[in-house]
PDB file of C-alpha atoms in Angstrom:
ATOM      1  CA  MET A 900      87.917 133.671  80.062  1.00 63.00           C
ATOM      2  CA  GLU A 901      86.128 135.973  77.720  1.00 73.00           C
ATOM      3  CA  GLY A 902      82.490 135.017  76.982  1.00 79.00           C
ATOM      4  CA  VAL A 903      82.697 132.141  79.732  1.00 86.00           C
ATOM      5  CA  GLU A 904      79.514 132.726  82.068  1.00 90.00           C
ATOM      6  CA  LEU A 905      79.510 130.972  85.391  1.00 92.00           C
ATOM      7  CA  LYS A 906      76.543 130.919  87.683  1.00 93.00           C
ATOM      8  CA  LEU A 907      74.808 128.224  90.276  1.00 95.00           C
ATOM      9  CA  ASP A 908      72.250 125.984  89.790  1.00 95.00           C
ATOM     10  CA  HIS A 909      69.452 125.713  92.573  1.00 95.00           C
ATOM     11  CA  ARG A 910      71.420 123.202  94.521  1.00 96.00           C
ATOM     12  CA  GLY A 911      74.509 125.743  94.490  1.00 95.00           C
ATOM     13  CA  CYS A 912      76.515 123.774  91.936  1.00 97.00           C
ATOM     14  CA  LEU A 913      78.598 125.268  89.098  1.00 96.00           C
ATOM     15  CA  GLU A 914      76.809 125.808  85.915  1.00 95.00           C
ATOM     16  CA  VAL A 915      79.165 126.869  82.990  1.00 94.00           C
ATOM     17  CA  ASN A 916      77.851 128.515  79.977  1.00 92.00           C
ATOM     18  CA  VAL A 917      80.245 129.078  76.706  1.00 89.00           C
ATOM     19  CA  PRO A 918      78.341 130.324  74.076  1.00 86.00           C
ATOM     20  CA  GLY A 919      79.436 128.942  70.756  1.00 85.00           C
ATOM     21  CA  ILE A 920      81.065 125.592  72.379  1.00 86.00           C
ATOM     22  CA  THR A 921      78.348 124.223  73.774  1.00 86.00           C
ATOM     23  CA  PRO A 922      74.776 124.802  73.071  1.00 88.00           C
ATOM     24  CA  GLU A 923      73.358 124.131  76.483  1.00 91.00           C
ATOM     25  CA  PRO A 924      75.249 125.316  79.729  1.00 92.00           C
ATOM     26  CA  VAL A 925      77.077 122.257  81.363  1.00 94.00           C
ATOM     27  CA  ILE A 926      75.716 121.489  84.878  1.00 94.00           C
ATOM     28  CA  THR A 927      78.360 120.163  87.247  1.00 96.00           C
ATOM     29  CA  ASN A 928      77.450 118.382  90.408  1.00 97.00           C
ATOM     30  CA  ASP A 929      80.417 120.680  92.182  1.00 97.00           C
ATOM     31  CA  LEU A 930      79.348 122.789  94.953  1.00 97.00           C
ATOM     32  CA  VAL A 931      80.885 126.219  94.381  1.00 97.00           C
ATOM     33  CA  GLU A 932      81.161 129.841  95.638  1.00 95.00           C
ATOM     34  CA  ILE A 933      81.882 132.324  92.849  1.00 94.00           C
ATOM     35  CA  HIS A 934      83.575 135.292  93.241  1.00 92.00           C
ATOM     36  CA  ASP A 935      82.391 138.734  92.567  1.00 84.00           C
ATOM     37  CA  THR A 936      85.416 139.782  91.121  1.00 78.00           C
ATOM     38  CA  GLY A 937      87.670 138.128  88.789  1.00 74.00           C
ATOM     39  CA  GLY A 938      85.229 135.628  87.192  1.00 76.00           C
ATOM     40  CA  GLY A 939      86.796 132.760  89.784  1.00 87.00           C
ATOM     41  CA  PHE A 940      85.269 130.536  92.242  1.00 93.00           C
ATOM     42  CA  THR A 941      86.193 128.492  94.723  1.00 95.00           C
ATOM     43  CA  TRP A 942      85.454 124.549  94.866  1.00 96.00           C
ATOM     44  CA  LEU A 943      83.692 123.240  98.298  1.00 97.00           C
ATOM     45  CA  GLY A 944      83.211 119.788  97.433  1.00 96.00           C
ATOM     46  CA  ARG A 945      80.380 117.849  95.537  1.00 97.00           C
ATOM     47  CA  TYR A 946      77.081 117.657  96.072  1.00 98.00           C
ATOM     48  CA  ASP A 947      76.642 113.808  95.650  1.00 96.00           C
ATOM     49  CA  ASN A 948      78.907 113.920  98.986  1.00 97.00           C
ATOM     50  CA  VAL A 949      76.519 116.380 101.073  1.00 98.00           C
ATOM     51  CA  ILE A 950      75.636 114.614 104.558  1.00 98.00           C
ATOM     52  CA  ASN A 951      72.285 115.912 105.813  1.00 97.00           C
ATOM     53  CA  SER A 952      72.537 115.664 109.613  1.00 96.00           C
ATOM     54  CA  GLY A 953      69.615 116.590 111.639  1.00 94.00           C
ATOM     55  CA  GLY A 954      68.675 118.893 108.672  1.00 95.00           C
ATOM     56  CA  ILE A 955      71.773 120.497 108.469  1.00 96.00           C
ATOM     57  CA  LYS A 956      73.474 120.099 105.044  1.00 96.00           C
ATOM     58  CA  ILE A 957      77.145 119.321 105.673  1.00 97.00           C
ATOM     59  CA  ILE A 958      79.919 119.439 102.639  1.00 98.00           C
ATOM     60  CA  PRO A 959      82.648 116.770 104.039  1.00 98.00           C
ATOM     61  CA  GLU A 960      85.272 117.743 101.634  1.00 97.00           C
ATOM     62  CA  LEU A 961      85.020 121.230 103.914  1.00 96.00           C
ATOM     63  CA  LEU A 962      85.433 119.865 107.243  1.00 97.00           C
ATOM     64  CA  GLU A 963      88.165 117.046 106.007  1.00 97.00           C
ATOM     65  CA  GLN A 964      90.352 120.111 105.253  1.00 96.00           C
ATOM     66  CA  GLN A 965      89.924 120.902 109.119  1.00 97.00           C
ATOM     67  CA  ALA A 966      90.365 117.431 109.881  1.00 98.00           C
ATOM     68  CA  ARG A 967      93.587 116.796 108.262  1.00 97.00           C
ATOM     69  CA  LEU A 968      95.330 119.951 109.832  1.00 97.00           C
ATOM     70  CA  CYS A 969      94.066 118.992 113.130  1.00 97.00           C
ATOM     71  CA  THR A 970      95.393 114.985 113.099  1.00 97.00           C
ATOM     72  CA  GLY A 971      98.089 115.301 110.214  1.00 97.00           C
ATOM     73  CA  PHE A 972      96.947 112.576 108.447  1.00 97.00           C
ATOM     74  CA  GLU A 973      94.651 111.910 105.534  1.00 97.00           C
ATOM     75  CA  CYS A 974      91.127 111.704 106.176  1.00 97.00           C
ATOM     76  CA  LEU A 975      87.512 110.941 105.021  1.00 98.00           C
ATOM     77  CA  VAL A 976      84.116 112.551 106.642  1.00 98.00           C
ATOM     78  CA  LEU A 977      81.423 110.068 106.359  1.00 98.00           C
ATOM     79  CA  PRO A 978      77.678 109.655 106.772  1.00 97.00           C
ATOM     80  CA  GLU A 979      76.363 107.052 109.335  1.00 96.00           C
ATOM     81  CA  PRO A 980      72.790 105.837 109.600  1.00 95.00           C
ATOM     82  CA  ASP A 981      71.180 107.783 112.984  1.00 95.00           C
ATOM     83  CA  ARG A 982      67.568 107.461 114.309  1.00 96.00           C
ATOM     84  CA  LYS A 983      67.526 110.884 115.488  1.00 96.00           C
ATOM     85  CA  LEU A 984      69.814 112.994 113.124  1.00 94.00           C
ATOM     86  CA  GLY A 985      69.085 110.950 109.989  1.00 96.00           C
ATOM     87  CA  GLU A 986      72.645 110.969 109.582  1.00 97.00           C
ATOM     88  CA  LYS A 987      75.852 111.599 111.488  1.00 97.00           C
ATOM     89  CA  LEU A 988      79.137 112.357 111.003  1.00 98.00           C
ATOM     90  CA  VAL A 989      82.266 109.928 111.251  1.00 98.00           C
ATOM     91  CA  LEU A 990      85.354 111.022 110.941  1.00 98.00           C
ATOM     92  CA  LEU A 991      87.945 108.218 109.614  1.00 98.00           C
ATOM     93  CA  VAL A 992      91.724 108.948 109.672  1.00 98.00           C
ATOM     94  CA  GLU A 993      94.227 107.046 107.926  1.00 97.00           C
ATOM     95  CA  TYR A 994      96.631 106.199 111.161  1.00 97.00           C
ATOM     96  CA  SER A 995      98.803 102.956 111.368  1.00 92.00           C
ATOM     97  CA  GLY A 996     100.250 103.903 114.752  1.00 89.00           C
ATOM     98  CA  GLU A 997      99.081 102.789 118.087  1.00 92.00           C
ATOM     99  CA  ASN A 998      97.129 104.795 120.837  1.00 93.00           C
ATOM    100  CA  PRO A 999      96.050 107.634 118.572  1.00 95.00           C
ATOM    101  CA  PRO A1000      95.850 110.809 119.910  1.00 96.00           C
ATOM    102  CA  MET A1001      91.852 111.329 120.183  1.00 95.00           C
ATOM    103  CA  GLU A1002      91.113 113.681 122.754  1.00 95.00           C
ATOM    104  CA  LYS A1003      94.018 115.880 120.948  1.00 97.00           C
ATOM    105  CA  TRP A1004      92.206 115.380 117.384  1.00 97.00           C
ATOM    106  CA  LEU A1005      89.018 116.314 119.227  1.00 96.00           C
ATOM    107  CA  HIS A1006      90.150 119.299 121.103  1.00 97.00           C
ATOM    108  CA  CYS A1007      91.098 120.598 117.678  1.00 98.00           C
ATOM    109  CA  LEU A1008      88.274 119.967 115.987  1.00 97.00           C
ATOM    110  CA  ARG A1009      86.199 121.305 118.953  1.00 97.00           C
ATOM    111  CA  ASN A1010      87.961 124.733 118.532  1.00 97.00           C
ATOM    112  CA  SER A1011      88.048 124.874 115.264  1.00 97.00           C
ATOM    113  CA  LEU A1012      84.440 123.571 113.787  1.00 97.00           C
ATOM    114  CA  SER A1013      80.912 124.402 114.890  1.00 96.00           C
ATOM    115  CA  ALA A1014      79.352 122.035 117.091  1.00 94.00           C
ATOM    116  CA  TYR A1015      76.934 120.556 114.309  1.00 95.00           C
ATOM    117  CA  GLU A1016      80.503 119.687 112.168  1.00 97.00           C
ATOM    118  CA  ILE A1017      82.029 118.061 115.194  1.00 97.00           C
ATOM    119  CA  PRO A1018      82.303 114.380 114.273  1.00 97.00           C
ATOM    120  CA  ARG A1019      80.353 111.972 116.612  1.00 95.00           C
ATOM    121  CA  ARG A1020      82.703 109.074 116.146  1.00 95.00           C
ATOM    122  CA  VAL A1021      86.458 109.034 115.544  1.00 96.00           C
ATOM    123  CA  LEU A1022      87.969 105.801 113.961  1.00 96.00           C
ATOM    124  CA  THR A1023      91.368 104.997 112.471  1.00 96.00           C
ATOM    125  CA  VAL A1024      92.272 102.900 109.832  1.00 96.00           C
ATOM    126  CA  SER A1025      95.876 101.921 108.543  1.00 95.00           C
ATOM    127  CA  GLU A1026      94.864 102.595 105.140  1.00 96.00           C
ATOM    128  CA  LEU A1027      91.822 104.353 103.486  1.00 97.00           C
ATOM    129  CA  PRO A1028      90.272 102.241 100.865  1.00 96.00           C
ATOM    130  CA  ARG A1029      91.557 104.004  97.350  1.00 96.00           C
ATOM    131  CA  ASN A1030      90.223 103.595  93.857  1.00 95.00           C
ATOM    132  CA  ASN A1031      92.225 103.683  90.589  1.00 95.00           C
ATOM    133  CA  SER A1032      93.176 107.172  90.965  1.00 95.00           C
ATOM    134  CA  MET A1033      94.428 106.576  94.309  1.00 95.00           C
ATOM    135  CA  LYS A1034      92.014 109.184  95.700  1.00 93.00           C
ATOM    136  CA  PRO A1035      90.162 107.945  98.614  1.00 94.00           C
ATOM    137  CA  ASP A1036      87.013 105.826  97.822  1.00 96.00           C
ATOM    138  CA  ARG A1037      84.009 107.172  99.899  1.00 96.00           C
ATOM    139  CA  THR A1038      81.997 104.230  98.636  1.00 94.00           C
ATOM    140  CA  SER A1039      84.451 101.570 100.329  1.00 96.00           C
ATOM    141  CA  ALA A1040      84.980 103.573 103.248  1.00 96.00           C
ATOM    142  CA  VAL A1041      81.338 103.663 103.995  1.00 95.00           C
ATOM    143  CA  ARG A1042      81.273 100.393 103.923  1.00 93.00           C
ATOM    144  CA  LEU A1043      84.145 100.275 106.750  1.00 90.00           C
ATOM    145  CA  LEU A1044      81.429 101.714 109.133  1.00 89.00           C
ATOM    146  CA  LEU A1045      78.599  98.830 108.626  1.00 81.00           C
TER     147      LEU A1045
END
């Protein structure tokens, strides 16, 4: 788009400047990687959802993509309070069958994620909580962990 300027703010979030349309740049909470060519970007996740585990900032949406590939089901990666790490990762899988193949899922995750990205717990629920748009509701899902 001609005249549109994309850049990252100090958090790594998308900032869009459209001269003549908006007087100020539009600052989002979307974490992105801006492409060197073509003027596009790749969406990584939401800044609001970042999990700080042992000082490492983790974008759950990236892990959820891999978790869906490993499990074959809708998943959420959520934070759970942890004395040592501050927050630890919990994988919540929408699975209604009996005897979920946890070891198979964990084996796949261990082979595709770095050590600090591996969930410390894996739980299943018959249905993930959803918002009015039928998207998984992270806030309600975190309450399930308490």
